[in-house]
Structures are given as C-alpha cells and as structure tokens.
Tab-separated table of C-alpha atoms and ligand atoms in Angstrom:
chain	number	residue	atom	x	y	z
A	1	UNK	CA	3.263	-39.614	16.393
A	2	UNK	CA	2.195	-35.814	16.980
A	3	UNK	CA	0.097	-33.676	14.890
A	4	UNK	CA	1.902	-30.189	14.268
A	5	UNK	CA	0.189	-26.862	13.330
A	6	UNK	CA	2.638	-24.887	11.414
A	7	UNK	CA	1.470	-21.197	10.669
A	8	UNK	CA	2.974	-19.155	8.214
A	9	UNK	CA	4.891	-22.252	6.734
A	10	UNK	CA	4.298	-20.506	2.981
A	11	UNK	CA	6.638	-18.202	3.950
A	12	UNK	CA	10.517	-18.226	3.963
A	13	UNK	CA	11.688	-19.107	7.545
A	14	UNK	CA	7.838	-21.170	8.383
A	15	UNK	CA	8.222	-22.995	4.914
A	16	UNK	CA	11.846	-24.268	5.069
A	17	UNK	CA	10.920	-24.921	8.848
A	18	UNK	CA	8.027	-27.409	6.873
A	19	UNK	CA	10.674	-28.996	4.603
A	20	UNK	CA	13.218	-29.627	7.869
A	21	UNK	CA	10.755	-31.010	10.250
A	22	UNK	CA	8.810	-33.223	7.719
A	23	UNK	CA	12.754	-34.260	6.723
A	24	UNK	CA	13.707	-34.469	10.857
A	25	UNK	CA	10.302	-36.092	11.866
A	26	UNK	CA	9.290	-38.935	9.429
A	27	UNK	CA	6.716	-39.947	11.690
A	28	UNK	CA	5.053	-36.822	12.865
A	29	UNK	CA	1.983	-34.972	10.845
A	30	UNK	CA	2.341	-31.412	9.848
A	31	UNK	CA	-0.544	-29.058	9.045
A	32	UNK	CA	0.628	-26.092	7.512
A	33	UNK	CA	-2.235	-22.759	8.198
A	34	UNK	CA	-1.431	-20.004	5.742
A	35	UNK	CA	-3.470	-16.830	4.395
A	36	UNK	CA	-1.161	-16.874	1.715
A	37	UNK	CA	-0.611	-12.850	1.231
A	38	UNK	CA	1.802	-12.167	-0.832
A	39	UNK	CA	4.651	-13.068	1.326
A	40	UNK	CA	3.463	-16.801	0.913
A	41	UNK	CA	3.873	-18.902	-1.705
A	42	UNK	CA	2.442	-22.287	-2.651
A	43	UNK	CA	5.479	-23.229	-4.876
A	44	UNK	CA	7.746	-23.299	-2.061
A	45	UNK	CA	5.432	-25.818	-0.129
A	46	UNK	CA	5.589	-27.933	-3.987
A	47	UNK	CA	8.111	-30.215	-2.767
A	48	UNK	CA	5.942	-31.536	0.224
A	49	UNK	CA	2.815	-31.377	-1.061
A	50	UNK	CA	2.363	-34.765	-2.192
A	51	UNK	CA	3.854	-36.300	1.601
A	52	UNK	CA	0.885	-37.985	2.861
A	53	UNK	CA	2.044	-36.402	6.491
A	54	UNK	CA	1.390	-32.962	5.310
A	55	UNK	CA	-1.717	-30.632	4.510
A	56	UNK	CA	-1.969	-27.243	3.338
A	57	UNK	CA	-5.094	-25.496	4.638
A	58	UNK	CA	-5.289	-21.608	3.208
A	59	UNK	CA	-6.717	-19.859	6.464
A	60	UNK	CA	-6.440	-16.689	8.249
A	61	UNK	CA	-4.994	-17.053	11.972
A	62	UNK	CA	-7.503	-14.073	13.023
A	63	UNK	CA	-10.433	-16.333	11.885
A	64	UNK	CA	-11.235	-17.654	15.343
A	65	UNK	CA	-13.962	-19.913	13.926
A	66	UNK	CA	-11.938	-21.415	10.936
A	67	UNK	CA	-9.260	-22.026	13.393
A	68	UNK	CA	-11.535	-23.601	15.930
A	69	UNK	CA	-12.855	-25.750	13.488
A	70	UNK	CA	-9.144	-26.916	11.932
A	71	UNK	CA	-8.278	-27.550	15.999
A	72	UNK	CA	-11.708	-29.588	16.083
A	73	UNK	CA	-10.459	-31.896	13.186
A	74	UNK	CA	-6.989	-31.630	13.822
A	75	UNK	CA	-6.482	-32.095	17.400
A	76	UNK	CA	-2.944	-31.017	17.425
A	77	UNK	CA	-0.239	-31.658	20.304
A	78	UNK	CA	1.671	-28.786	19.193
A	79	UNK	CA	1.114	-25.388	17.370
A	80	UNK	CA	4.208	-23.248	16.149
A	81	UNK	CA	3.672	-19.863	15.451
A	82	UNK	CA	5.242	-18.322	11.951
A	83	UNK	CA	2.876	-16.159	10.350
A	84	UNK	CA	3.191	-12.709	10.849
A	85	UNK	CA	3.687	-9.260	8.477
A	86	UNK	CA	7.352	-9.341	8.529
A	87	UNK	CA	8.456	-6.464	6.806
A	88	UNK	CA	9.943	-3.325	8.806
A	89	UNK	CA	9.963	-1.102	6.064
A	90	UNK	CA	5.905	-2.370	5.000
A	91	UNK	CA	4.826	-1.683	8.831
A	92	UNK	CA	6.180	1.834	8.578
A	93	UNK	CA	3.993	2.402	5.330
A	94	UNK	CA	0.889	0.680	6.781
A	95	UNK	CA	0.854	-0.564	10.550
A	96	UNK	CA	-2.875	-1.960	10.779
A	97	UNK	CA	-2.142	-5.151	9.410
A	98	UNK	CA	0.600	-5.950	11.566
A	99	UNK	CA	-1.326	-5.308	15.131
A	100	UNK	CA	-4.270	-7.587	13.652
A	101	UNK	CA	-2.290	-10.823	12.062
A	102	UNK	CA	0.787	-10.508	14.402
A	103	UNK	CA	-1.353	-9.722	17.771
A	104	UNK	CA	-4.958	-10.732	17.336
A	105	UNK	CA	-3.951	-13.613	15.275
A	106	UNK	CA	-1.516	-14.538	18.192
A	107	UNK	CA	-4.076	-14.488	20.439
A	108	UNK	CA	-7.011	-16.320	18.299
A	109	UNK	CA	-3.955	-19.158	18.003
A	110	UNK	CA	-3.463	-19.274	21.681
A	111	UNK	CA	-7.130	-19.094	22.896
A	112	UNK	CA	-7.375	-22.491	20.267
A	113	UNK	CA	-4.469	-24.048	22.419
A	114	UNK	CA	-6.463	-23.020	25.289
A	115	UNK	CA	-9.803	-24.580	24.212
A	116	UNK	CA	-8.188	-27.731	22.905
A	117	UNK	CA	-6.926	-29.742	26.071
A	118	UNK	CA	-3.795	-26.968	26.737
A	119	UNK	CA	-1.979	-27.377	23.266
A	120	UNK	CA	1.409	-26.839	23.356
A	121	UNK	CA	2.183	-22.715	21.808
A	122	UNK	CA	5.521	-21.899	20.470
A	123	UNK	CA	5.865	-18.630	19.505
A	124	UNK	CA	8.499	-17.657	16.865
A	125	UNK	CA	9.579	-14.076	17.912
A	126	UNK	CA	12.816	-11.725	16.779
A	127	UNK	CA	15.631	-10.248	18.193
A	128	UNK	CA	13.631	-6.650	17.233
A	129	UNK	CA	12.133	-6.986	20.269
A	130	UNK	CA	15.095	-5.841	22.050
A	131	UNK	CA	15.288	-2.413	19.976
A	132	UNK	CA	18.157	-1.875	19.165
A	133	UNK	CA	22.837	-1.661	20.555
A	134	UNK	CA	25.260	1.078	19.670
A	135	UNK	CA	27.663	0.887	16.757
A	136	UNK	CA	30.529	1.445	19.100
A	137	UNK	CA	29.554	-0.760	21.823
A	138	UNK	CA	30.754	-4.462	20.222
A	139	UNK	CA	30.543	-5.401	23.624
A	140	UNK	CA	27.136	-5.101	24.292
A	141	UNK	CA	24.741	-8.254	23.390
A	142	UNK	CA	20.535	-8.759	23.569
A	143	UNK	CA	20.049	-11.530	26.381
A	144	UNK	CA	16.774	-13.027	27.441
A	145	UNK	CA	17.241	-10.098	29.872
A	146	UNK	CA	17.389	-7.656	28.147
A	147	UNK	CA	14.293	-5.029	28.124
A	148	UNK	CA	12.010	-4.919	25.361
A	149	UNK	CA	12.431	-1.805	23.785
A	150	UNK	CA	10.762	-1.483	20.273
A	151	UNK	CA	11.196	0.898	17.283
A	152	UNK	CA	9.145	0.270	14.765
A	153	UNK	CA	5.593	-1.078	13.987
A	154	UNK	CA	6.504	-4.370	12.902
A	155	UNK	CA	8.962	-4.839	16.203
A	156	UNK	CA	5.710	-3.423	18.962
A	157	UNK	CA	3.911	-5.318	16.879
A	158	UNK	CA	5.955	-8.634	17.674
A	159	UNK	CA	6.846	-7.558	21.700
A	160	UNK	CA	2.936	-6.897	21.981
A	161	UNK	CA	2.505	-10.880	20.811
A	162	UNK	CA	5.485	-11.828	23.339
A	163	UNK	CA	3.787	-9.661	25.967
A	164	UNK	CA	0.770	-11.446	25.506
A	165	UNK	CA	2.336	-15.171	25.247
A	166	UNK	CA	3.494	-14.864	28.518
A	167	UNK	CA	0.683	-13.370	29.602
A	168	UNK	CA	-1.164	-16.562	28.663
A	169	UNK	CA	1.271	-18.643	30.678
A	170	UNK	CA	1.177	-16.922	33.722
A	171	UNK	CA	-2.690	-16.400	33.903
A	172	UNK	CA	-4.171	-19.517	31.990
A	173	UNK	CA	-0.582	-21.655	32.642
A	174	UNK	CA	-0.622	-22.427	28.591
A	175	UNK	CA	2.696	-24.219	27.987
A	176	UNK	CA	4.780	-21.679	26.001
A	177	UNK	CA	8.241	-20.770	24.888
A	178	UNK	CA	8.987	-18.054	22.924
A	179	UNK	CA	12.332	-17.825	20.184
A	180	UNK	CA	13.720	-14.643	19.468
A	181	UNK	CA	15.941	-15.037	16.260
A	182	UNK	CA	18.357	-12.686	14.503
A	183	UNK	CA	18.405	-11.959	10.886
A	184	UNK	CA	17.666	-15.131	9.025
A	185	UNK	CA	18.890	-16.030	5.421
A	186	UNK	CA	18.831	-18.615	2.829
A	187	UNK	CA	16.708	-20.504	0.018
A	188	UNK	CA	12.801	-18.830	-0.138
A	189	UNK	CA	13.869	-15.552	1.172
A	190	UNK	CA	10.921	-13.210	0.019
A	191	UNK	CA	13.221	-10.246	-2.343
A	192	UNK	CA	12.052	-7.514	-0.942
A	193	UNK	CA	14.658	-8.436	1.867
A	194	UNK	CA	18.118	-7.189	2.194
A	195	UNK	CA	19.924	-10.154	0.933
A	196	UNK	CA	17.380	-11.513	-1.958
A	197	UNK	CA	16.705	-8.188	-3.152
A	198	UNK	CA	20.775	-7.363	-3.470
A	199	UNK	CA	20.941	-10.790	-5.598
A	200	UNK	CA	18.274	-10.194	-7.573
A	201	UNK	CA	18.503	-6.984	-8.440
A	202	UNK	CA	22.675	-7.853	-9.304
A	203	UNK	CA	21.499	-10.944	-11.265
A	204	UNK	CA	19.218	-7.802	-13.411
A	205	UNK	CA	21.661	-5.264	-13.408
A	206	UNK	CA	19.573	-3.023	-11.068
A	207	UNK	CA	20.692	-0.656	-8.370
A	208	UNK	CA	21.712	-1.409	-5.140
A	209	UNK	CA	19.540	0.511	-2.727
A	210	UNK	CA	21.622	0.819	0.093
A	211	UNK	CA	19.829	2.768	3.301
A	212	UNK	CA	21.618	5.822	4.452
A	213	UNK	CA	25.383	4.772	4.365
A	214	UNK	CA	24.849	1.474	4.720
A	215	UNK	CA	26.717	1.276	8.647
A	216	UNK	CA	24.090	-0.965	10.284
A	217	UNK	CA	24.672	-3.848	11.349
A	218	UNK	CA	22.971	-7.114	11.594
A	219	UNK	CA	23.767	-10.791	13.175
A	220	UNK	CA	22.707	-12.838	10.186
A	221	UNK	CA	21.807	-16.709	10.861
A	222	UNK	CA	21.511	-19.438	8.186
A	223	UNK	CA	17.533	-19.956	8.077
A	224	UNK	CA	18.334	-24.388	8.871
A	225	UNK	CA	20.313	-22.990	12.154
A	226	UNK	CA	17.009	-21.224	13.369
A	227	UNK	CA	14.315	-24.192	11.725
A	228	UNK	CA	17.209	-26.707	14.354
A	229	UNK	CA	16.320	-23.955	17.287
A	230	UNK	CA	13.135	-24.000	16.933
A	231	UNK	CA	12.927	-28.130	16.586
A	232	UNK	CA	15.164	-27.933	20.062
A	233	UNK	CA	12.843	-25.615	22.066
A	234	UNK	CA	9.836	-27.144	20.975
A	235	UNK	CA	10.725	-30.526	22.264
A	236	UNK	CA	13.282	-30.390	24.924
A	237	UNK	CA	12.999	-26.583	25.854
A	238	UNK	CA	11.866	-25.414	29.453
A	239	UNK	CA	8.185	-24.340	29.656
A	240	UNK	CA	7.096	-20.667	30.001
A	241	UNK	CA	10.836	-19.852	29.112
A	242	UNK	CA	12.431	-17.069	26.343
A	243	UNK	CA	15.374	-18.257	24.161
A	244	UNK	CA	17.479	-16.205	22.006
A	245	UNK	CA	18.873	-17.309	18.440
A	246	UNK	CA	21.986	-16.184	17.204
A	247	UNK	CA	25.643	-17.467	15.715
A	248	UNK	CA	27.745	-14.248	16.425
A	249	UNK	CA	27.659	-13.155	12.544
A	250	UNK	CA	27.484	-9.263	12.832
A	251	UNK	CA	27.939	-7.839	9.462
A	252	UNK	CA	27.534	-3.890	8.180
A	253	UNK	CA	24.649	-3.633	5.476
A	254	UNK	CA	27.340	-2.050	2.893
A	255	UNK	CA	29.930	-5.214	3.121
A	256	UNK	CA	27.378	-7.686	2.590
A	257	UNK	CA	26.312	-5.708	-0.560
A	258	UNK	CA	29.731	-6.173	-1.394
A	259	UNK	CA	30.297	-9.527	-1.272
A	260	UNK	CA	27.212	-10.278	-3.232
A	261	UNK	CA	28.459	-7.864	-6.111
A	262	UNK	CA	31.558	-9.699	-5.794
A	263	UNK	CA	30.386	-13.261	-5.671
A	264	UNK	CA	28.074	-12.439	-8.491
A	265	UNK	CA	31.211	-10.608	-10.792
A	266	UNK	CA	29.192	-7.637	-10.645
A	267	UNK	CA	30.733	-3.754	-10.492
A	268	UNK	CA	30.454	-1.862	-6.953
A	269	UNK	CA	28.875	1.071	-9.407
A	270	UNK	CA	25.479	-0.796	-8.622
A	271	UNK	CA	25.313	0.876	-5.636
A	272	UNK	CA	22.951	3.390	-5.429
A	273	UNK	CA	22.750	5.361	-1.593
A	274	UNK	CA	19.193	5.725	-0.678
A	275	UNK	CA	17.351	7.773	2.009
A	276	UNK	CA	17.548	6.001	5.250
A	277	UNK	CA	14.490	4.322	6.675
A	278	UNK	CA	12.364	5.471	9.610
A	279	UNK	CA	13.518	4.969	12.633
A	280	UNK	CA	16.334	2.768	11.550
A	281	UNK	CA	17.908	0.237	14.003
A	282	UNK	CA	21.426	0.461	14.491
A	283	UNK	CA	23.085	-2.972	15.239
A	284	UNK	CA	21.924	-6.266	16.265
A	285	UNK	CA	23.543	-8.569	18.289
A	286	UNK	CA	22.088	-11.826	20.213
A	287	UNK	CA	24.208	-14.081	23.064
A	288	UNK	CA	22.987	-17.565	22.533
A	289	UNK	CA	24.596	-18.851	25.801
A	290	UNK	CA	20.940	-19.514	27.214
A	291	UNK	CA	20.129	-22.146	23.848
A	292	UNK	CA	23.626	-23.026	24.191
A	293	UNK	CA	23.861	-24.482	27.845
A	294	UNK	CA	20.667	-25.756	27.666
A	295	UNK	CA	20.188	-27.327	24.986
A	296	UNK	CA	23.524	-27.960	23.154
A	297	UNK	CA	22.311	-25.461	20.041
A	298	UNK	CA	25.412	-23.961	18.095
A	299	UNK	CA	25.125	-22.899	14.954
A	300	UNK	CA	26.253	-25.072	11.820
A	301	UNK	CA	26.482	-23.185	8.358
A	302	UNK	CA	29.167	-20.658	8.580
A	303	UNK	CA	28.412	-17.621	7.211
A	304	UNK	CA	31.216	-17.872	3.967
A	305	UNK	CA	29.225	-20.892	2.942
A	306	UNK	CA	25.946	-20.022	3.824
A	307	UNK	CA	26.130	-17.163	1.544
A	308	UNK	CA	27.622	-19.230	-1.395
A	309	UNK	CA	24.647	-21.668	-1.055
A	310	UNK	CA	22.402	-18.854	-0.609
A	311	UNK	CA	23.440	-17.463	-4.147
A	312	UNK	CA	23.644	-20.832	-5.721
A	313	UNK	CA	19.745	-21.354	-4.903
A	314	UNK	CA	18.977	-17.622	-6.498
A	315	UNK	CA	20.340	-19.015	-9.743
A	316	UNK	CA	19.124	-22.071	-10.038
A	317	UNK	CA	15.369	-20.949	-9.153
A	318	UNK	CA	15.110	-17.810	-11.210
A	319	UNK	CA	11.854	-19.125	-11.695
A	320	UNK	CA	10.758	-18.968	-8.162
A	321	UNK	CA	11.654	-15.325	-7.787
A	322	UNK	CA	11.345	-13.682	-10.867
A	323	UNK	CA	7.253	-14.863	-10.374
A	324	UNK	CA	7.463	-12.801	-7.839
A	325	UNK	CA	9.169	-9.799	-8.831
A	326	UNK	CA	7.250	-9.539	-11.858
A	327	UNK	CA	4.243	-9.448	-10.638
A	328	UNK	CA	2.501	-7.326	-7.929
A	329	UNK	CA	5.608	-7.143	-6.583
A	330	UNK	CA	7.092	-4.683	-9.035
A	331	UNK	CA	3.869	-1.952	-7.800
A	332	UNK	CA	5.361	-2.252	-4.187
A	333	UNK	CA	9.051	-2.132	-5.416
A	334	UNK	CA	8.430	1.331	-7.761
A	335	UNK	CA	6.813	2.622	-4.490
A	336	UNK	CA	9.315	2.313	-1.824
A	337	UNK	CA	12.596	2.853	-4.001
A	338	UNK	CA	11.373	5.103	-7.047
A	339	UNK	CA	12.552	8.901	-6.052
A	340	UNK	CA	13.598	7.821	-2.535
B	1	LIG	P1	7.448	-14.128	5.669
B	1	LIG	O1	6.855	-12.776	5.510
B	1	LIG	O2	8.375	-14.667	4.636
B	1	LIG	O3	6.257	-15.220	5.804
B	1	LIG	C1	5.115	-14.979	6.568
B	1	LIG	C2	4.071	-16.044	6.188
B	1	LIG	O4	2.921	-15.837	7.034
B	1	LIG	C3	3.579	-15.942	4.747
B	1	LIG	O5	3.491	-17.230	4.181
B	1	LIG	C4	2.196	-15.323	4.871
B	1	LIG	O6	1.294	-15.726	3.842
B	1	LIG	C5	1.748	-15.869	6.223
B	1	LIG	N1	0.738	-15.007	6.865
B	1	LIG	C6	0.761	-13.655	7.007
B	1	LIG	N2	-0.356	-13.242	7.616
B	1	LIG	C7	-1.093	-14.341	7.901
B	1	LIG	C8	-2.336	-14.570	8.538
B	1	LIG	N3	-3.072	-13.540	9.008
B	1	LIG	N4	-2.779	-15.836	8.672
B	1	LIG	C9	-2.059	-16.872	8.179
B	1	LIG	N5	-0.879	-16.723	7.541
B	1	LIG	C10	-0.404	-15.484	7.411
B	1	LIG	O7	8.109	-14.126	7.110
B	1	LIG	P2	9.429	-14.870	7.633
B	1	LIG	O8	10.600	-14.038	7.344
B	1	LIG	O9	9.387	-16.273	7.189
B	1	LIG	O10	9.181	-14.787	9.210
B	1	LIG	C11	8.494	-15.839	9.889
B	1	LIG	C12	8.437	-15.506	11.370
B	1	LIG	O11	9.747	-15.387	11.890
B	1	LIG	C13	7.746	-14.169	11.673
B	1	LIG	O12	6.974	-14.340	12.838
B	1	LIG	C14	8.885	-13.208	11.914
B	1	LIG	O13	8.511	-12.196	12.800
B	1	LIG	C15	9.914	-14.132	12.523
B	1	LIG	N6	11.335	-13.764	12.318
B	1	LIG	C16	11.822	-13.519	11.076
B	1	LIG	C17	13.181	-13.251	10.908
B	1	LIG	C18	13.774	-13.018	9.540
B	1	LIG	O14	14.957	-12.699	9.451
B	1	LIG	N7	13.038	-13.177	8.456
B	1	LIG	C19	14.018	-13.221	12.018
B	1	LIG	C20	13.483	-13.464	13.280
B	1	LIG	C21	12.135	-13.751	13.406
B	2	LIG	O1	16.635	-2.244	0.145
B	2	LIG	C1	17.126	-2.350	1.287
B	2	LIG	N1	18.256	-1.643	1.598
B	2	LIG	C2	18.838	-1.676	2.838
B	2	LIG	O2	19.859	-1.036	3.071
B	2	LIG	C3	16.533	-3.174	2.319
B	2	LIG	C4	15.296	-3.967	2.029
B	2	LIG	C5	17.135	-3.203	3.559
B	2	LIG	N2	18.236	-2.466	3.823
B	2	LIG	C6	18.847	-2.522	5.172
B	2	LIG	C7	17.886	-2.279	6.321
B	2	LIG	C8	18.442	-3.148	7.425
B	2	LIG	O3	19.454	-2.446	8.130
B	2	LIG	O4	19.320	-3.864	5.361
B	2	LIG	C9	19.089	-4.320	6.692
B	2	LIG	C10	18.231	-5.570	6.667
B	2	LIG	O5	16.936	-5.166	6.243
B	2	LIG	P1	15.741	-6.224	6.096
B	2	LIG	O6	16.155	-7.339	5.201
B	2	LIG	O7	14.507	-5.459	5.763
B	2	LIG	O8	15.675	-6.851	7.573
B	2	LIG	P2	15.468	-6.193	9.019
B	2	LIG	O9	14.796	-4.884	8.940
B	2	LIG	O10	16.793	-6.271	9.726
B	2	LIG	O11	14.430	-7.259	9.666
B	2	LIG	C11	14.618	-8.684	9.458
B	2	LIG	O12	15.202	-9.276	10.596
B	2	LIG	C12	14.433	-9.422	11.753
B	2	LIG	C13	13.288	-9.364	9.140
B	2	LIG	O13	12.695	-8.748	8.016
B	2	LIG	C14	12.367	-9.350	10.321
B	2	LIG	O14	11.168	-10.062	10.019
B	2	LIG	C15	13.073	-10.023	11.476
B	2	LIG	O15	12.283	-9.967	12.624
C-alpha cells in the first residue's frame, strides 16, 4: 500500500486524476493538498470524500511549514504535482501568482521530497513549454527534444518549474519525471476554458468569443487518457526522464466551436469574433512515440466520443457549473470579454 500526495486534485485534470487512481488503486491512500482558489472546487472531490483511503487537506503548496508538517504525518512514497495557475489568458492579466504557486510552490514540494527519505516527485507539466509550431508546417511535432521556448507567463512559468525539477535530479538525485500534456478535456473542466465556456455559454444563449479568427490549433486529449499517463509514468516510467502526452487530435479553435453549436442545436450566429489574445500560440502538436514505446500508452477515447460525453456531463451537472459562473466568476468573465 502507498500513501499518495495529490496537489491540485480540486481542480479539473488533479481531481478526475483523484477519482481514477482511488478507482485504479483500491489499495493505495490518497491525500489530496489544495488551496482551493477559485479554480478548485470541493464538490468535485464530493464523490470521494467519504472513501476512507482519501483526505482532503486545504493547504497552500508555498507553505513550506504546513507542507512539512502534512509530510511529517503523512510520510508519503509518492507526491504528484497538479496545482498550478492554469490560465494563459489570467497570467497575461496578472503574472505574480503564477511564478509563486507554479515555481516556489514547486520547489517547497520538492525540498519536502527531499527532507522526507527522497520521496518520489512527479511533476505534471504542458506541452506550452515547447512554445509554440507553424500553421503550415503539419509536419512538425513537440518531442522530448524539442527546446523549451515559452510565450506567455503561465508557459515560463511552467518551463521555470521543469527547469528546476531537473535541476533537483541532477544536483540532489531526487527521483523525478516530468509529463508534458496537450490540451486536456472532459467532466470538471473549469468554464473559463475553451471548451466549457463554448458549452456553457451555448446552453445560455451567450456569445461565442472566438480569439482573432479562430485558426489556432490545438491537440486536444480526453482528461482519463492523461490521468492513465500519468498512472504509467509514475509507476513504471524511467527516473529523471521527460514524457510527452498526446493522441494526434489537432483541431482549429473555430471548428470545435462548431461542433459544439451543432451538437447543442444551436445557430453559428453565436459567434461573436473577439480581439486576439497576447501573444497567442499558434498550433500545438505532441509525438507520443517516447510514452508509446515505453510504456505501451495510446490513447483510448476518440475525440467524436469524447466530445459527446463531454457535453452529456455539462447537462446533466448544470448545477456544478452554473455555481460557478454565477458567482465570482461572472466579475472575471465581464472583465476579459466585455468591450474586447
Ligand atoms: P485547474 O486550474 O483546473 O486546477 C488547479 C488546482 O490547483 C485548483 O484546484 C487550485 O485550487 C489548485 N491550486 C492552485 N494554486 C494552489 C496552491 N498554491 N496550493 C495548492 N493548490 C493550488 O488546472 P488543471 O487544468 O486541472 O491543470 C492541472 C495541471 O495540469 C497544471 O499543472 C497544468 O499546468 C497542467 N496541464 C493542464 C492542461 C489542461 O489542458 N488543462 C494541459 C497540460 C497540463
Ligand atoms: O474564450 C476563449 N476564446 C478562444 O478563442 C478562450 C477561453 C480561448 N480561446 C482560444 C485560445 C486558445 O487558442 O481557444 C484555445 C484554447 O484556449 P484555453 O482553453 O484557454 O487553453 P490554452 O490556452 O490552449 O491552454 C490550455 O492547454 C494547455 C490549458 O489552459 C493550460 O493549462 C495547458 O497547459
């Protein structure tokens, strides 16, 4: 039996990472460590709450003695990395916050592993890393190989961890991987996201804010593919190692708009064209062969169905996100897409 330290599992991709594992590992504890901002939410951790394997602890990963102290009673073999400011558009508007929780707090998390008998660290990193490919270069992928090559706060914010992860293996030896995922999607998706916000803002009869003319592209992954990754690298993956995540799914912003207006029997006159964002990346675009040969990981939700369950979840937890968008929420939404 191990004892795992989730962070950031009140979030979308750490929380149905929780659910999976807890599903995956019957026997196995897992401590989820959350701030709970408002990108995490308790009600999608309501399903495991009562699992006498699981405990929520609401704590900051750049309090270095709170975490200490949760190590202390813990004693955990392994600590995965989720939390983070995860918002590209948020890190553009305000990029303090995303040095302190996504580097410091990477660091305060990896100096525990240190002080704690060597913990095992993985580190759940993004494909941003990589900047970003030309639209008229399909043939061009990110590898592990590939340099990192950031362009906006969130994505330095996220190589600067990486940097310092291997950093930590090569000077201290702490036994790391690092995953670097594409564009994730599925149930718990916070709506101020591409794909949530589209369906939720169809379900209301809202615009479509589409950014500039809607041409970038983006490898999207059903979130279970990457929670599977992450389960592979953590147990059977090589130490001190990088792996991309990916399932070859490049689609343009504008036709996945369109197939949620379609899917939902909505009218295309939802779209509304907004200024483009900051420093917008281009196209995405991972090679897996690395997770592939090594450890047998292929992708298993196809995006045509993915999608359909995606939308099927929106409707039948209205409650979950229209708690969300009603509340402080709606301040950050008038912000970023009123006059833009
Ligand atoms: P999210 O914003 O939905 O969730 C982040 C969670 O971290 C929230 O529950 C939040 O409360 C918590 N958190 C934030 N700051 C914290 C702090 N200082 N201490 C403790 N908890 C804190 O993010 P997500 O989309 O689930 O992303 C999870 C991870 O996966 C991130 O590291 C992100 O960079 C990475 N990633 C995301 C995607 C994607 O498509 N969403 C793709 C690749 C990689
Ligand atoms: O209202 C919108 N309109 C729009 O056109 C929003 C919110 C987004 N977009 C565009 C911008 C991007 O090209 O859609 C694309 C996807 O945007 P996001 O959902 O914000 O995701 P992205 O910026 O690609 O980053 C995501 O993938 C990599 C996650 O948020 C990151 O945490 C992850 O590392």
């Amino acid at each position: 039996m191990s004892t795992v330290i989730v962070t950031g599992g009140a979030g979308f991709i750490g929380g149905n990472f929780v659910h999976y594992y807890l599903w995956a590992h019957p026997e196995d504890r897992v401590v989820c460590v959350d701030k709970l901002t408002y990108a995490g939410n308790l009600s999608t951790l309501a399903p495991v709450m009562d699992n006498p394997n699981f405990r929520f602890c609401k704590l900051d990963i750049c309090d270095r003695d709170g975490i200490f102290k949760l190590f202390e009673e813990e004693k955990p073999d392994i600590v995965i990395n989720f939390a983070a400011e995860s918002h590209v558009d948020r890190s553009i508007e305000n990029p303090q916050i995303f040095l302190e929780t996504n580097i410091i707090g990477t660091s305060v998390m990896m100096d525990a592993c240190r002080n704690f008998g060597n913990v095992r660290y993985h580190q759940v990193s993004t494909d941003e890393v990589y900047g970003d490919l030309p639209l008229d270069r399909p043939d061009m992928f990110f590898t592990e190989e590939t340099p990192i090559h950031t362009s906006s706060p969130y994505s330095s914010s996220k190589a600067g961890a990486d940097l310092l992860v291997q950093a930590y293996y090569r000077t201290y030896g702490l036994p790391i991987t690092i995953s670097r995922c594409s564009n994730n999607y599925g149930p718990y998706h916070f709506p101020e996201k591409l794909i949530p916000l589209m369906i939720a803002n169809c379900l209301n009869d809202k615009p479509l804010p589409v950014y500039g003319e809607g041409l970038n592209v983006r490898d999207w992954l059903y979130v279970e593919d990457h929670c599977k990754a992450i389960d592979l690298i953590v147990h059977k993956g090589r130490i001190g190692e990088v792996y991309n995540v990916g399932g070859h799914n490049e689609m343009k912003n504008i036709d996945i708009v369109k197939l949620i207006i379609k899917e939902l029997g909505k009218s295309e006159d939802l779209i509304t064209y907004v200024t483009d964002r900051k420093g917008h990346d281009l196209r995405y675009a991972i090679d897996p062969t690395k997770i592939h040969n090594e450890l047998g990981w292929l992708p298993e939700t196809k995006f045509a169905d993915g999608i359909k369950k995606t939308i099927k979840w929106y409707l039948e937890n209205r409650i979950w996100w229209e708690e969300i968008i009603s509340g402080e929420y709606q301040n950050y939404y008038d912000k970023m897409y009123s006059n833009r």
